[in-house]
PDB file of C-alpha atoms in Angstrom:
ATOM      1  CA  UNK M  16       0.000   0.000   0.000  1.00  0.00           C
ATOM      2  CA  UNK M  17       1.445   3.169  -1.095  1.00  0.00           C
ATOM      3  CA  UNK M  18       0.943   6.569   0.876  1.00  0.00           C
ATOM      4  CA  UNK M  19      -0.686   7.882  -2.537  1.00  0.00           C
ATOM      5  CA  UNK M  20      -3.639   4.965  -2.446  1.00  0.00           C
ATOM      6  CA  UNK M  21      -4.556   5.677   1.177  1.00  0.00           C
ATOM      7  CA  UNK M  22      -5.191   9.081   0.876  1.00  0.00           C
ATOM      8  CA  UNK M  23      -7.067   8.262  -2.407  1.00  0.00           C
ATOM      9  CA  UNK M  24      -9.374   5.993   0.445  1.00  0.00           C
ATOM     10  CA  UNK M  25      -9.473   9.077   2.892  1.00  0.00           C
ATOM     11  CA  UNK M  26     -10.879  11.281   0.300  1.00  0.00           C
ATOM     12  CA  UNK M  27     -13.607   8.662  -0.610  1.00  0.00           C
ATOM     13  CA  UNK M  28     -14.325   8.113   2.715  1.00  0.00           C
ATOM     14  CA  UNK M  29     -14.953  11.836   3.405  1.00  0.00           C
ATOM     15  CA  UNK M  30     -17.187  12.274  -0.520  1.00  0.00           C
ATOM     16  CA  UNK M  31     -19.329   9.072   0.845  1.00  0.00           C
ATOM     17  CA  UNK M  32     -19.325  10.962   4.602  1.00  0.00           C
ATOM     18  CA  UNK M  33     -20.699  14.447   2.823  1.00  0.00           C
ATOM     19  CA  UNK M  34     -23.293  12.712   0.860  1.00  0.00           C
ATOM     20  CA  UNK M  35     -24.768  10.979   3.939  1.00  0.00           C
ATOM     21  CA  UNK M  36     -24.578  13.913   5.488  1.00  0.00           C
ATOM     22  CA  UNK M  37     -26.777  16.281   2.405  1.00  0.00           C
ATOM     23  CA  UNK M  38     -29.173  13.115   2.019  1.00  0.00           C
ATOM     24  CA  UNK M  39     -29.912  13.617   5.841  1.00  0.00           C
ATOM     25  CA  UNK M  40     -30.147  17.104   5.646  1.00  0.00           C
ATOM     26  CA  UNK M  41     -32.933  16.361   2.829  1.00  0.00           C
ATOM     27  CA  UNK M  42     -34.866  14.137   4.845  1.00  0.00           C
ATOM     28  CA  UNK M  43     -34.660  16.283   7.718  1.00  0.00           C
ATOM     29  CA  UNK M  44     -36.155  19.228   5.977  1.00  0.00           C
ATOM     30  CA  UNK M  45     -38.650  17.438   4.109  1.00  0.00           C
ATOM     31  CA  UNK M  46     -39.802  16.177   8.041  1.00  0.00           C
ATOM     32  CA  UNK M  47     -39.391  19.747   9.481  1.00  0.00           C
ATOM     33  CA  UNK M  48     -41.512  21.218   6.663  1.00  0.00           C
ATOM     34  CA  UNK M  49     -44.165  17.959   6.948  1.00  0.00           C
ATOM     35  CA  UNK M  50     -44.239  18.422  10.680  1.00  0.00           C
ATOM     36  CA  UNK M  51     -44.802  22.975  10.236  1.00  0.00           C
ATOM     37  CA  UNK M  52     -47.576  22.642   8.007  1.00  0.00           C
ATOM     38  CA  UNK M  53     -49.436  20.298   9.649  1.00  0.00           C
ATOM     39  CA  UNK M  54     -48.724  22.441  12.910  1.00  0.00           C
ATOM     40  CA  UNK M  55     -50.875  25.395  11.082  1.00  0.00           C
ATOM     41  CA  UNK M  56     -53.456  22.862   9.789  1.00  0.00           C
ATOM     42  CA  UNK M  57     -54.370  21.847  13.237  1.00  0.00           C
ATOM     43  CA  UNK M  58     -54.365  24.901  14.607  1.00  0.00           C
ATOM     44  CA  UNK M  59     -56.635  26.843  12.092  1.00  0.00           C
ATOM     45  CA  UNK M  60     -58.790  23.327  12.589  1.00  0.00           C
ATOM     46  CA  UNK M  61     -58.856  24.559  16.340  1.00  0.00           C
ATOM     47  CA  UNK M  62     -59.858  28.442  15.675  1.00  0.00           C
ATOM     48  CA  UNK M  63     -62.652  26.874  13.415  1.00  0.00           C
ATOM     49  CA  UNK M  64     -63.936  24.961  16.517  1.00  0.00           C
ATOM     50  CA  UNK M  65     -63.361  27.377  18.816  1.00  0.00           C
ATOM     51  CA  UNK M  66     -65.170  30.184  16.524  1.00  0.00           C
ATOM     52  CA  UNK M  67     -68.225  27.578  16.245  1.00  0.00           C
ATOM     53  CA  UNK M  68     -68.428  26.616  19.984  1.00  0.00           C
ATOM     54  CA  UNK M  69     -68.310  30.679  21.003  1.00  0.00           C
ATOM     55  CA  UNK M  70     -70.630  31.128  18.186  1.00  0.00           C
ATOM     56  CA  UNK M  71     -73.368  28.273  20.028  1.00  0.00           C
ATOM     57  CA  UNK M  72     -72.352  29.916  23.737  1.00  0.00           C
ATOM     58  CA  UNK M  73     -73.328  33.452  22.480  1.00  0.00           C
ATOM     59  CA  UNK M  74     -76.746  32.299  21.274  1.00  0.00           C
ATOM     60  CA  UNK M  75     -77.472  31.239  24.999  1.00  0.00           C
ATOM     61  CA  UNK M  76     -76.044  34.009  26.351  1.00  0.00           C
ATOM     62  CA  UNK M  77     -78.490  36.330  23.738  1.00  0.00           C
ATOM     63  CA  UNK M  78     -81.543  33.920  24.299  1.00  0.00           C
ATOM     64  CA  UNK M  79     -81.078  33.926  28.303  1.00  0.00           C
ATOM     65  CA  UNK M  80     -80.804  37.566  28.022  1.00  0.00           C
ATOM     66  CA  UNK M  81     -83.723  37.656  25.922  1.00  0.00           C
ATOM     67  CA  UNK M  82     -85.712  35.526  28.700  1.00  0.00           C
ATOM     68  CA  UNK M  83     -84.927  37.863  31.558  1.00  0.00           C
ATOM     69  CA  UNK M  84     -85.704  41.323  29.759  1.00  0.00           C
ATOM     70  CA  UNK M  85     -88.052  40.631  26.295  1.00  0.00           C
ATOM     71  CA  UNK M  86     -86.094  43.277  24.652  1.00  0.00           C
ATOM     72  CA  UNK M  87     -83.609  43.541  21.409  1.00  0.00           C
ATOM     73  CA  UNK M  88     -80.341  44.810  22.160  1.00  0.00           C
ATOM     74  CA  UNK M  89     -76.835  44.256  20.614  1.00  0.00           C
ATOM     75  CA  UNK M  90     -73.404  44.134  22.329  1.00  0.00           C
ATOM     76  CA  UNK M  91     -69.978  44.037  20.851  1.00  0.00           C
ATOM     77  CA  UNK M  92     -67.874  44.354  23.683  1.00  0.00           C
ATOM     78  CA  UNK M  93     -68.097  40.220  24.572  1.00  0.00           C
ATOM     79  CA  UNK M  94     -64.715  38.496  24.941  1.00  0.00           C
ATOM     80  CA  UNK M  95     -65.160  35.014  25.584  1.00  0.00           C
ATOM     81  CA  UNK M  96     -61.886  33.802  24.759  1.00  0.00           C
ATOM     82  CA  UNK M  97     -58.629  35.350  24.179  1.00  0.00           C
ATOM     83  CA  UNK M  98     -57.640  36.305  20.925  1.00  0.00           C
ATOM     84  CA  UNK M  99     -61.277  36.313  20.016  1.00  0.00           C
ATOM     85  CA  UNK M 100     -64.596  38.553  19.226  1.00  0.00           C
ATOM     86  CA  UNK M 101     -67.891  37.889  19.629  1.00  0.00           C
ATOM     87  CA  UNK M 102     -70.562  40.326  18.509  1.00  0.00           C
ATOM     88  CA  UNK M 103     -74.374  39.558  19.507  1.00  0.00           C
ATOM     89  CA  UNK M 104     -77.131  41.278  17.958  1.00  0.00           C
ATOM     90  CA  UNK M 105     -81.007  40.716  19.295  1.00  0.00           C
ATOM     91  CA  UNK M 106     -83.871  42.189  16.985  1.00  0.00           C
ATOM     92  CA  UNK M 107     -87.383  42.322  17.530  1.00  0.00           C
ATOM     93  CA  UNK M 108     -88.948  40.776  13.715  1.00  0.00           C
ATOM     94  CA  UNK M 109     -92.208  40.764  14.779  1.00  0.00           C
ATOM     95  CA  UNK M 110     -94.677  41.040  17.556  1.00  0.00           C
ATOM     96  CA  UNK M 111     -93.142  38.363  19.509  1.00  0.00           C
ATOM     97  CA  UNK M 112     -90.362  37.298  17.431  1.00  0.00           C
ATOM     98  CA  UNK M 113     -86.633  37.641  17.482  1.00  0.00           C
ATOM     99  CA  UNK M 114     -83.767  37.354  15.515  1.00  0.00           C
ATOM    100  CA  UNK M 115     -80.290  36.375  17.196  1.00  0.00           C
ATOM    101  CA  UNK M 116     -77.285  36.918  15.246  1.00  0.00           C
ATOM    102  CA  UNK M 117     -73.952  36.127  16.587  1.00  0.00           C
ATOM    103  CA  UNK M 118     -70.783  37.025  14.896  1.00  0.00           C
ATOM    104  CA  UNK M 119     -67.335  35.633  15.679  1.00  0.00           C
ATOM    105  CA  UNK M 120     -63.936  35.957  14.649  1.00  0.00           C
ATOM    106  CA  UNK M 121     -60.783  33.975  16.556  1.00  0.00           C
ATOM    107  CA  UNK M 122     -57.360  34.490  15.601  1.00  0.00           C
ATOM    108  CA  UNK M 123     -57.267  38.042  15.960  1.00  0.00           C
ATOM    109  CA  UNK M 124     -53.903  38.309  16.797  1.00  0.00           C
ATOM    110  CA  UNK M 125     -52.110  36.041  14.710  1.00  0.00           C
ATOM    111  CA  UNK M 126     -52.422  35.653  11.382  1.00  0.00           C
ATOM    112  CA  UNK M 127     -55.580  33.609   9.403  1.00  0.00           C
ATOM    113  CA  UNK M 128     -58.637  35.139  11.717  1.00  0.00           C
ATOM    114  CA  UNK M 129     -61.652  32.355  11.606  1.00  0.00           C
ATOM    115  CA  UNK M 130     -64.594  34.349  11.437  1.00  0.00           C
ATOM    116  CA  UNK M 131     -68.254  32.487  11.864  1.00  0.00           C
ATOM    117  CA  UNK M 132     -72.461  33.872  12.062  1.00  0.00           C
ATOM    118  CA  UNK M 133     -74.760  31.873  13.596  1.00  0.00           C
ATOM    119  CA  UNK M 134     -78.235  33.119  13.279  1.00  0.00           C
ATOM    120  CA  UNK M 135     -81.274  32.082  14.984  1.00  0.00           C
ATOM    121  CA  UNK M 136     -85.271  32.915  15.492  1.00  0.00           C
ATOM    122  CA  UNK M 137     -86.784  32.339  18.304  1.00  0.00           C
ATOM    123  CA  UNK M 138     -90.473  33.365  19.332  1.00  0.00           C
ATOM    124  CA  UNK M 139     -90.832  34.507  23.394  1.00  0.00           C
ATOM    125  CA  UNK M 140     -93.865  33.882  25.136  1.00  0.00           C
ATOM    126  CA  UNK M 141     -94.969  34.756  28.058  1.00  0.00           C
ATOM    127  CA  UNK M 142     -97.369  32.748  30.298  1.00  0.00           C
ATOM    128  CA  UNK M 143     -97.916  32.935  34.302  1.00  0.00           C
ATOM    129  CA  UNK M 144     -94.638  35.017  34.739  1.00  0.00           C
ATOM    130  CA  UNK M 145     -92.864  32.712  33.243  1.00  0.00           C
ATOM    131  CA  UNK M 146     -91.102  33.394  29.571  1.00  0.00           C
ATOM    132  CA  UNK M 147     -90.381  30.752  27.280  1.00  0.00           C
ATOM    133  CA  UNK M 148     -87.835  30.227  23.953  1.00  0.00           C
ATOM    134  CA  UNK M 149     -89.097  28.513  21.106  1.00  0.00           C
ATOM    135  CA  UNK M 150     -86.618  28.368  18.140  1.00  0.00           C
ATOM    136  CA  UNK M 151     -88.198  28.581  14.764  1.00  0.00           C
ATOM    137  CA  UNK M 152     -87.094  26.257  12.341  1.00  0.00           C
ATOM    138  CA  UNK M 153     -85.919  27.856   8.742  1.00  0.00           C
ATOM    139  CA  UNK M 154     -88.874  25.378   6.977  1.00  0.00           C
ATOM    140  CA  UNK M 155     -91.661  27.268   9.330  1.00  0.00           C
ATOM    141  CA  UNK M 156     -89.919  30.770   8.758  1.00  0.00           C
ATOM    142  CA  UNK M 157     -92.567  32.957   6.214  1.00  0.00           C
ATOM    143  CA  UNK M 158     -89.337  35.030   5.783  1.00  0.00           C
ATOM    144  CA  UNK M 159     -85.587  34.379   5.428  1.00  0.00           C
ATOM    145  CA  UNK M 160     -83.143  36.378   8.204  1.00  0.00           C
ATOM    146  CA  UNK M 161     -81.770  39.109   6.545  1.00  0.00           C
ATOM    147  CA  UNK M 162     -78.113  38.477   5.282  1.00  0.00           C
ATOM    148  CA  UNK M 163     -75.518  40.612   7.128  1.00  0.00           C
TER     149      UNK M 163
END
């Protein structure tokens, strides 16, 4: 074995060594960029469930309201969550008919804000000091709520 033929080994050695080395490099970024993206998919899944579920806890909080007074009102000062908004809106539709719109946006610091509207009619009765919700379906609904 000559001095020349061992270094000639060496120097393969090290190619072989810096191409295991890129190929890893690969496969590590390919994983890193897999593993980021579905980071932000489950995430905005999250804001989308969290801008349902405040939408559904807003509706009770506008149709309790609307037990206790009888009145149409709107507030859009609620913060149920952090980083979110929740606007309510109650309006009278007719005689004893309301509509409850509840608009809600998550996300509003970061980037990608979820926003959601639930809407709702319900008709309030009153009987013996006692009021009552019933929620009209959108089949027994003469009109369509109005689109916001």
């Amino acid at each position: 074995m000559t001095p020349r033929s061992s270094t000639r080994r060496h120097g393969a050695a090290l190619i072989m060594a810096l191409v295991a080395m890129a190929i890893i490099t690969i496969v590590l970024s390919v994983i890193t960029a897999q593993v980021v993206s579905q980071r932000q998919s489950v995430l905005h899944r999250q804001r989308q469930l969290q801008a349902e579920w405040l939408a559904r806890a807003g509706a009770e909080w506008a149709a309790a309201r609307l037990l206790q007074k009888g009145e149409a009102f709107s507030d859009d000062q609620q913060q149920l969550a952090p980083d979110s908004k929740v606007r309510l809106s109650v309006a009278k539709a007719e005689q004893d008919r309301f509509d409850i719109t509840v608009d809600v946006t998550v996300g509003l610091n970061e980037g990608r804000p979820v926003a959601r509207t639930l809407s709702m009619r319900f008709l309030r009765t009153e009987k013996d000091n006692v009021a009552r919700l019933e929620t009209i379906a959108a089949a027994d609904r003469k009109d369509p709520l109005p689109k916001q």
